[in-house]
Short mmCIF file of C-alpha atoms and ligand atoms in Angstrom, two decimals:
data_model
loop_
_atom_site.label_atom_id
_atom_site.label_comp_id
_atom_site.label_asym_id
_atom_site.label_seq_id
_atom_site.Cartn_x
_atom_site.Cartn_y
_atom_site.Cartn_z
CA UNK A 1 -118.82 -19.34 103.24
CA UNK A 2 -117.00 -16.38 102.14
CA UNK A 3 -117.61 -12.70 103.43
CA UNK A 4 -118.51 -10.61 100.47
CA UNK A 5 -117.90 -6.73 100.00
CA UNK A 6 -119.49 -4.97 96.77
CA UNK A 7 -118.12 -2.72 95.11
CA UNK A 8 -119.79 0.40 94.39
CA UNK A 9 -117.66 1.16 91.19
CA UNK A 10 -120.83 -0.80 89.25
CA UNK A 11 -123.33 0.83 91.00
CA UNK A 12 -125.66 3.29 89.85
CA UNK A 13 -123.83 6.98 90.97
CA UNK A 14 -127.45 8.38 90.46
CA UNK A 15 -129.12 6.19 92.80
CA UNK A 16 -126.40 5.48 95.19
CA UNK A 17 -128.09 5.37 98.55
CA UNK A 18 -131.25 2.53 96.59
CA UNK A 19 -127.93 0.45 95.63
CA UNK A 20 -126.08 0.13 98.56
CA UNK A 21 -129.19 0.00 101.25
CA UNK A 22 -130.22 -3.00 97.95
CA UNK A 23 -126.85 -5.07 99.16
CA UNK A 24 -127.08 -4.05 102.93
CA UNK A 25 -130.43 -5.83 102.99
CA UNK A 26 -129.42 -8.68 100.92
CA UNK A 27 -126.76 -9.78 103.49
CA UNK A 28 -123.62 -8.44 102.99
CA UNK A 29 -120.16 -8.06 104.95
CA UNK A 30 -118.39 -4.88 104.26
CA UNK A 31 -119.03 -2.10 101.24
CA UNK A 32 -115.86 -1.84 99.13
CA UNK A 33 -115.03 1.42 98.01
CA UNK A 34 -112.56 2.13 95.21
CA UNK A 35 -110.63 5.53 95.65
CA UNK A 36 -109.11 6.04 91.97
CA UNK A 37 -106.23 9.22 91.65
CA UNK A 38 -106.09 9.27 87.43
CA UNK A 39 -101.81 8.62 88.53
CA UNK A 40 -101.14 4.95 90.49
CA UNK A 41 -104.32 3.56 88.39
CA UNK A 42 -105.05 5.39 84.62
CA UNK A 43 -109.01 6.19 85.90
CA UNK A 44 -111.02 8.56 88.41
CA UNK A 45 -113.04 7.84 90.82
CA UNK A 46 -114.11 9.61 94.21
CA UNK A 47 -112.72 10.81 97.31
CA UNK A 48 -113.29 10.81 101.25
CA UNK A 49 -116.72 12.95 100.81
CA UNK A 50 -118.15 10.22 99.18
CA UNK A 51 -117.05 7.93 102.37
CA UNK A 52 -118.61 10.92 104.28
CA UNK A 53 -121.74 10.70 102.78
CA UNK A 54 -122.33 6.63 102.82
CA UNK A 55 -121.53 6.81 106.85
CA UNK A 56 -125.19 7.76 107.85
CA UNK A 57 -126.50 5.41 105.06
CA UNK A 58 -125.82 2.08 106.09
CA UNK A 59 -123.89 0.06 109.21
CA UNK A 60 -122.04 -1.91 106.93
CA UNK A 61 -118.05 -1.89 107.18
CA UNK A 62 -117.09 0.75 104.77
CA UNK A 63 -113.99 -0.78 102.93
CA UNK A 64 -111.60 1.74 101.00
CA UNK A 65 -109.51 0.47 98.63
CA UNK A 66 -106.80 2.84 98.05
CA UNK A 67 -105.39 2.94 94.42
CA UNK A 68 -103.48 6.60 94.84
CA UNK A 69 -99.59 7.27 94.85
CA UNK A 70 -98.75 8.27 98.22
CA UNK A 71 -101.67 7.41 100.14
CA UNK A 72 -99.96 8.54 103.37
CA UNK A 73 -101.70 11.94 102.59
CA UNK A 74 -104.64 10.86 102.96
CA UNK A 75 -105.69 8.16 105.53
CA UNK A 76 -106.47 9.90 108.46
CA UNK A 77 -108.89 11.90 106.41
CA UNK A 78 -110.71 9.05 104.91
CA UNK A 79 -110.77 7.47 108.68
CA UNK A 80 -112.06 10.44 109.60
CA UNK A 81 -114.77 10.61 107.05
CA UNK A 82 -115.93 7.10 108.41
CA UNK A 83 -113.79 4.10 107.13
CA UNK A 84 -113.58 0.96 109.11
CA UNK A 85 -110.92 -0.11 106.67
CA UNK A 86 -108.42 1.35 104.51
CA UNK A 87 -106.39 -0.76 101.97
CA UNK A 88 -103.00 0.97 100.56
CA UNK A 89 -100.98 -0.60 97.70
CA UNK A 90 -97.75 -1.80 98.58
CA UNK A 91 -96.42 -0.38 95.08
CA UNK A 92 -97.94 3.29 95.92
CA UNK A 93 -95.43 4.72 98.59
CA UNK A 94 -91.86 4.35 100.10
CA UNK A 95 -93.19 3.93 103.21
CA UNK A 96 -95.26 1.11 103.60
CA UNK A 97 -94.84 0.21 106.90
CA UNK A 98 -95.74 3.93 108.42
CA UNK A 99 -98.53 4.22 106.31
CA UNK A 100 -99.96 0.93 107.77
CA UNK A 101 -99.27 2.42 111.10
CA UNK A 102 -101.35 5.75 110.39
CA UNK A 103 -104.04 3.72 109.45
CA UNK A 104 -103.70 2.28 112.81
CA UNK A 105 -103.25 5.28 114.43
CA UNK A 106 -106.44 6.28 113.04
CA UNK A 107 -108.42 4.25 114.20
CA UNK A 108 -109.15 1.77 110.95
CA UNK A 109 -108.29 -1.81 110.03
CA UNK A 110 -105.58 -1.81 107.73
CA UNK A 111 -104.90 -3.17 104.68
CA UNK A 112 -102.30 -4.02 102.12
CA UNK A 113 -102.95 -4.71 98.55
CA UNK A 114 -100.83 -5.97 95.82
CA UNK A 115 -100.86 -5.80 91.95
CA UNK A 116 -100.96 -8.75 89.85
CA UNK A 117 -96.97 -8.18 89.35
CA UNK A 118 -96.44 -8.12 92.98
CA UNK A 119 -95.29 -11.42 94.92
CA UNK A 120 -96.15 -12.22 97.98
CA UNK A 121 -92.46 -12.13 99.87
CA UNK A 122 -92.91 -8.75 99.61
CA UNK A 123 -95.27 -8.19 102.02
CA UNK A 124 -94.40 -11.05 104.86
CA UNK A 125 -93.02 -8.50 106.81
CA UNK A 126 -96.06 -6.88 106.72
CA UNK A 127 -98.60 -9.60 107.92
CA UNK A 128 -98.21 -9.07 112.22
CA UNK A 129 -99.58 -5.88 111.37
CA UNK A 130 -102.40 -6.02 109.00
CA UNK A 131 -105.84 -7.42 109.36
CA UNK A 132 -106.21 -8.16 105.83
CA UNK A 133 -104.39 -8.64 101.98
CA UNK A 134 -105.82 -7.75 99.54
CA UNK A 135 -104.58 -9.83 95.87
CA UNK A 136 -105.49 -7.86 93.19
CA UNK A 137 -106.70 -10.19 90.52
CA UNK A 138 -107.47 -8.34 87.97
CA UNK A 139 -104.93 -5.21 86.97
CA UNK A 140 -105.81 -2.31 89.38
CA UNK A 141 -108.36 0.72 87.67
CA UNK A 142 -111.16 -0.68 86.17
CA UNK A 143 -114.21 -2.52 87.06
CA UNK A 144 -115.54 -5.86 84.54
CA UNK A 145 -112.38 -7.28 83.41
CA UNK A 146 -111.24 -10.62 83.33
CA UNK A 147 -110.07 -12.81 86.62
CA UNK A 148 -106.74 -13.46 86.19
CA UNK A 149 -105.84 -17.57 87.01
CA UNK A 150 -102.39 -16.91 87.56
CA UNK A 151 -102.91 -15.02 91.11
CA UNK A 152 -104.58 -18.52 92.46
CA UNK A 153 -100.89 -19.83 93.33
CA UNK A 154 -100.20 -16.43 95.17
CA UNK A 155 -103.52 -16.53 97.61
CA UNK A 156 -102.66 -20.42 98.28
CA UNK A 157 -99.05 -19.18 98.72
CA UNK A 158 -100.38 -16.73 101.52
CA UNK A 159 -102.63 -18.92 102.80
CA UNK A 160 -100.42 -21.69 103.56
CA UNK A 161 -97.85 -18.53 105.58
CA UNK A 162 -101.04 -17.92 107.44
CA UNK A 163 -101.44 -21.27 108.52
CA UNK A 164 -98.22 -22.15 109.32
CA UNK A 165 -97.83 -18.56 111.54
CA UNK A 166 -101.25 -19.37 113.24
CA UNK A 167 -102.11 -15.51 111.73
CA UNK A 168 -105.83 -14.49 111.90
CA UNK A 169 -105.93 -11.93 108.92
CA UNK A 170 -108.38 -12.34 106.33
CA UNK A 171 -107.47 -12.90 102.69
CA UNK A 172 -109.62 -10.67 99.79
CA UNK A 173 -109.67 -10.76 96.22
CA UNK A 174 -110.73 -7.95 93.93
CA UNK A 175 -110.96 -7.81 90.75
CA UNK A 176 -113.17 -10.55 87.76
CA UNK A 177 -115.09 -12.19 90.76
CA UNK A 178 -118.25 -14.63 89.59
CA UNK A 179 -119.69 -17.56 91.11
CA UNK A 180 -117.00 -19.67 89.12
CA UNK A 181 -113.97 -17.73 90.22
CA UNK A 182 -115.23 -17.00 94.00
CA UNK A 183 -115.03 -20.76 94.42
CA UNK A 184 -111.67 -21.20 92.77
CA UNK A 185 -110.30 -18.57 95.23
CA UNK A 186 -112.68 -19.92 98.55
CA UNK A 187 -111.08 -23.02 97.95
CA UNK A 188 -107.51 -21.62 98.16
CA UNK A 189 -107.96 -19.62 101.04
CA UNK A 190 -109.69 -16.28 100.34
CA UNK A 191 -112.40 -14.99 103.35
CA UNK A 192 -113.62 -12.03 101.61
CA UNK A 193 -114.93 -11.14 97.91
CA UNK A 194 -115.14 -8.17 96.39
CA UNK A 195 -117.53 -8.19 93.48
CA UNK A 196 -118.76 -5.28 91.30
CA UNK A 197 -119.64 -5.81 88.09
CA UNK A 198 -121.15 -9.13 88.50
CA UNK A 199 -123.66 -7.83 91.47
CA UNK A 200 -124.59 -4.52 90.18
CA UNK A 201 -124.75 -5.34 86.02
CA UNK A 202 -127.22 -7.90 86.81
CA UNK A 203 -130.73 -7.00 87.07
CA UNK A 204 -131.40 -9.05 89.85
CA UNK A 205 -127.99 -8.01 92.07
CA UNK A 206 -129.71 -10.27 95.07
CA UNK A 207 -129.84 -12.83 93.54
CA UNK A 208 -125.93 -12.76 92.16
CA UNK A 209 -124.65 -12.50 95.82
CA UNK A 210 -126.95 -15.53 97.10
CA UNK A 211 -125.15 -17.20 94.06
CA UNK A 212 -121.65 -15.70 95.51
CA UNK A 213 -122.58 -17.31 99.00
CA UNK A 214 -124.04 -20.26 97.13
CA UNK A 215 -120.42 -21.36 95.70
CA UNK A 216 -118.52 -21.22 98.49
CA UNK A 217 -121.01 -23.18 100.85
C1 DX5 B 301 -110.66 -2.45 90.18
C2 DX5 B 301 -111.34 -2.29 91.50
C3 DX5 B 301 -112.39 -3.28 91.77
C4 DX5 B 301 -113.55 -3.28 90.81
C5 DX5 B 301 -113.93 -4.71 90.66
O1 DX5 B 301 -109.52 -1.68 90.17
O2 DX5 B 301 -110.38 -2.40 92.54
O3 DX5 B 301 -112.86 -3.19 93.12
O4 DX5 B 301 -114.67 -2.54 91.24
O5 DX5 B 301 -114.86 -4.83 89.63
P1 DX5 B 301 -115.30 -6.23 89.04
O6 DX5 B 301 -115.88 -7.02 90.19
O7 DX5 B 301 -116.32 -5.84 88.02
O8 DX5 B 301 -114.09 -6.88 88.45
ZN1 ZN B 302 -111.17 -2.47 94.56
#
């Protein structure tokens, strides 16, 4: 079964504490949290005092997903402010590596991400130090678009690397996930799924992540 992270993005802003104590109870792995700067991704979104004030709310893994130019600014702050794990872009900074290594440092899991644009060579260097990839499969800034087929080749691609290096990370997808597409990327390697729109559109958001679990059982 795959782990499943939702993403607050959909949620209700006004009644923010009912929707994420709504997932925690219906079984859930990790909170994703998208941190939006209006520059690497055209859209705002929230910053480490929103981390700050989910910490006392729930036990769950607080996931931030990164989508800022130079995120090397900021880690330590949002580990600070209570992430477990912090997920930079591989396109946002020259420094990939180091900023991997401050996440570290801090006292998070790390993270890389890639765009849809991105291949997966460039990040093999990457893999002994992260403890999980995120493919982007949707274009980076906006929650309820479309899942985009074309990124199934790249997860299998980093799958099969992960098999043959006897790696442990885990492999997330972001971005157009449904009980249809969860299953297309379970079944090509993907542990984790983040899901907004599709868990907190529906009026019945416990019920759309038993149907998450559901497809990849
Ligand atoms: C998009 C964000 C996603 C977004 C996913 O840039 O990274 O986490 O919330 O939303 P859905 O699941 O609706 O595609
Ligand atoms: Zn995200």
């Amino acid at each position: 079964m795959i782990k499943i992270a939702p993403s607050i993005l959909s949620a209700d802003f006004a009644n923010l504490q009912r929707d994420v104590e709504l997932v925690d109870r219906a079984g859930v792995d990790a909170l994703h949290i998208d941190i939006m700067d209006g520059q690497f991704v055209p859209n705002l979104s929230f910053g480490m005092s929103m981390v700050a004030a989910l910490r006392p709310v729930t036990s769950l893994s607080l996931d931030c997903h990164l989508m800022m130019v130079e995120p090397e600014r900021f880690v330590a702050q949002f580990a600070q402010a209570g992430a477990d794990l912090i997920g930079v872009h591989i396109e946002s900074t020259r420094h990939i590596y180091h900023v991997l290594q401050l996440i570290k440092e801090a006292g998070a899991k790390a993270e890389v991400v890639i765009n849809p644009g991105t291949p997966i060579s460039a990040i093999v260097d990457l893999l002994p130090i992260v403890d999980q990839v995120l493919v982007m499969t949707v274009n980076p800034g906006f929650g309820g678009q479309h899942f985009l087929h074309p990124m199934l080749a790249k997860i299998q691609e980093l799958d099969q690397i992960k098999r043959q290096s006897g790696a442990t990370f885990d492999i997330e997808v972001d971005g157009g996930i449904n009980a249809e597409t969860v299953k297309l990327c379970y079944d090509v390697g993907a542990t984790v799924a983040v899901a907004g729109s599709y868990i907190y559109d529906s009026p019945e958001p416990e019920q759309r992540i038993q149907d998450l679990k559901v497809a990849t059982n």
